[in-house]
Amino acid sequence: MKMNQFVIIGLGRFGASIGQELIELGYEVLGVDRDEEKVQEMSRILTHTVVADATDEDTLRSIGARNFDCGVVAIGDDVQASILAAILLKELGVKKVVAKAVSELHGRVLERMDVDRVIYPERDMGIRVAHQLVSPNLLDYIELSDKYTIAELGVPACLAGKSIEETNPRGRYGCSIVALNKPKGMIVAPTATDTLAEGDVMVVIGTNEQIEAFQDAIGQ
Ligand code: ATP
């Protein structure tokens, strides 16, 4: 199902950033915050904004929250308000509810309430940054499961000029280069003769161990 209309509850740094990006991507966004100043700030950017307390059922009903495809609860410090707002959005029939959690316990409660996706921005960003700090070539990664990862690795000087066949990560470490991002564009499913240049980005898929072994071998 394609999401078109979004309601964001809480226009702090997290909610405001999601709202702004959705607008840039061409979607309609209603922003709700009980703080008039926050609403004022975002009123120039978002499609609609409302000053309201999202823990009040009648208020959420009157702003037509149920008509939205997706609701984002971006309240942090006030855990109780976050939980109430998430319950109300679910009960009103918002198709997909996403909520930010500030602690494991907060997250567990949201998950128990069948919130469709719980996000831990600080924890997850901290983990990402730690991975990037210890692996200088690692630009970004997606965990596919406990075992498998897709990682973006910068091509270091030691691989410059080598073909994928010569580099041979599949033969040596078991992980595969599924795409190669070059300044001219992305090569999807590169062939054995495609050549790496310093600064290109390799998109590599494999188990965590295989990718780590490849990273260790090319680490500066
Ligand atoms: P961020 O890190 O995104 O800046 P935060 O984690 O510090 O935010 P808060 O500042 O607690 O989270 O909340 C974000 C926004 O949610 C604030 O602008 C606050 O006014 C708003 N907010 C909190 N409770 C409610 C509520 N019951 N109804 C509407 N808005 C609320």
Short mmCIF file of C-alpha atoms in Angstrom, two decimals, residues 57-145:
data_model
loop_
_atom_site.label_atom_id
_atom_site.label_comp_id
_atom_site.label_asym_id
_atom_site.label_seq_id
_atom_site.Cartn_x
_atom_site.Cartn_y
_atom_site.Cartn_z
CA GLU A 57 -9.34 11.68 21.81
CA ASP A 58 -11.93 14.25 20.78
CA THR A 59 -9.22 16.55 19.49
CA LEU A 60 -7.64 13.81 17.36
CA ARG A 61 -11.08 12.92 16.05
CA SER A 62 -11.91 16.52 15.19
CA ILE A 63 -8.73 17.03 13.20
CA GLY A 64 -9.64 13.95 11.13
CA ALA A 65 -6.64 11.88 12.22
CA ARG A 66 -8.34 8.68 11.06
CA ASN A 67 -8.16 9.80 7.44
CA PHE A 68 -4.37 9.58 7.38
CA ASP A 69 -2.51 6.60 5.94
CA CYS A 70 0.33 6.91 8.38
CA GLY A 71 0.78 8.49 11.82
CA VAL A 72 4.19 9.23 13.32
CA VAL A 73 4.35 9.72 17.09
CA ALA A 74 7.50 11.77 17.60
CA ILE A 75 7.10 12.63 21.27
CA GLY A 76 10.12 11.74 23.39
CA ASP A 77 10.36 13.03 26.93
CA ASP A 78 6.69 12.62 27.82
CA VAL A 79 6.46 8.81 27.56
CA GLN A 80 2.89 8.74 28.78
CA ALA A 81 1.78 11.20 26.09
CA SER A 82 3.63 9.18 23.45
CA ILE A 83 1.87 5.96 24.48
CA LEU A 84 -1.56 7.58 24.67
CA ALA A 85 -1.16 9.27 21.29
CA ALA A 86 -0.08 5.96 19.71
CA ILE A 87 -3.06 4.07 21.21
CA LEU A 88 -5.47 6.74 20.02
CA LEU A 89 -4.10 6.76 16.47
CA LYS A 90 -4.41 2.95 16.32
CA GLU A 91 -7.93 3.05 17.73
CA LEU A 92 -9.01 5.77 15.32
CA GLY A 93 -7.97 3.45 12.48
CA VAL A 94 -4.79 5.10 11.15
CA LYS A 95 -3.44 2.36 8.85
CA LYS A 96 0.19 2.52 9.89
CA VAL A 97 1.48 3.94 13.15
CA VAL A 98 5.19 4.57 13.69
CA ALA A 99 6.49 5.74 17.06
CA LYS A 100 9.78 6.93 18.49
CA ALA A 101 10.96 5.25 21.70
CA VAL A 102 13.43 6.86 24.10
CA SER A 103 14.15 3.71 26.12
CA GLU A 104 13.89 -0.06 25.79
CA LEU A 105 10.89 -0.12 28.15
CA HIS A 106 9.10 2.63 26.22
CA GLY A 107 9.76 0.65 23.03
CA ARG A 108 8.49 -2.61 24.54
CA VAL A 109 5.22 -0.96 25.57
CA LEU A 110 4.75 0.51 22.08
CA GLU A 111 5.44 -2.89 20.52
CA ARG A 112 2.89 -4.57 22.81
CA MET A 113 0.32 -2.07 21.58
CA ASP A 114 0.85 -3.25 18.01
CA VAL A 115 2.50 -0.06 16.87
CA ASP A 116 3.62 -1.01 13.36
CA ARG A 117 7.17 0.25 13.72
CA VAL A 118 9.11 1.41 16.77
CA ILE A 119 12.16 3.57 16.12
CA TYR A 120 15.01 4.20 18.55
CA PRO A 121 16.78 7.12 16.82
CA GLU A 122 19.53 7.81 19.36
CA ARG A 123 20.31 4.14 20.06
CA ASP A 124 20.32 3.16 16.38
CA MET A 125 22.36 6.15 15.27
CA GLY A 126 24.84 5.47 18.09
CA ILE A 127 25.27 1.88 16.89
CA ARG A 128 25.76 3.04 13.29
CA VAL A 129 28.34 5.63 14.25
CA ALA A 130 30.25 3.07 16.36
CA HIS A 131 30.41 0.70 13.36
CA GLN A 132 31.62 3.49 11.12
CA LEU A 133 34.25 4.63 13.66
CA VAL A 134 35.91 1.21 13.81
CA SER A 135 35.58 0.52 10.05
CA PRO A 136 36.85 3.49 8.07
CA ASN A 137 35.59 2.05 4.74
CA LEU A 138 32.06 1.45 5.99
CA LEU A 139 29.77 4.21 4.75
CA ASP A 140 26.42 2.67 5.62
CA TYR A 141 24.78 -0.70 6.14
CA ILE A 142 21.43 -2.44 6.38
CA GLU A 143 20.98 -5.52 8.55
CA LEU A 144 18.85 -7.96 6.53
CA SER A 145 18.66 -10.43 9.44
#
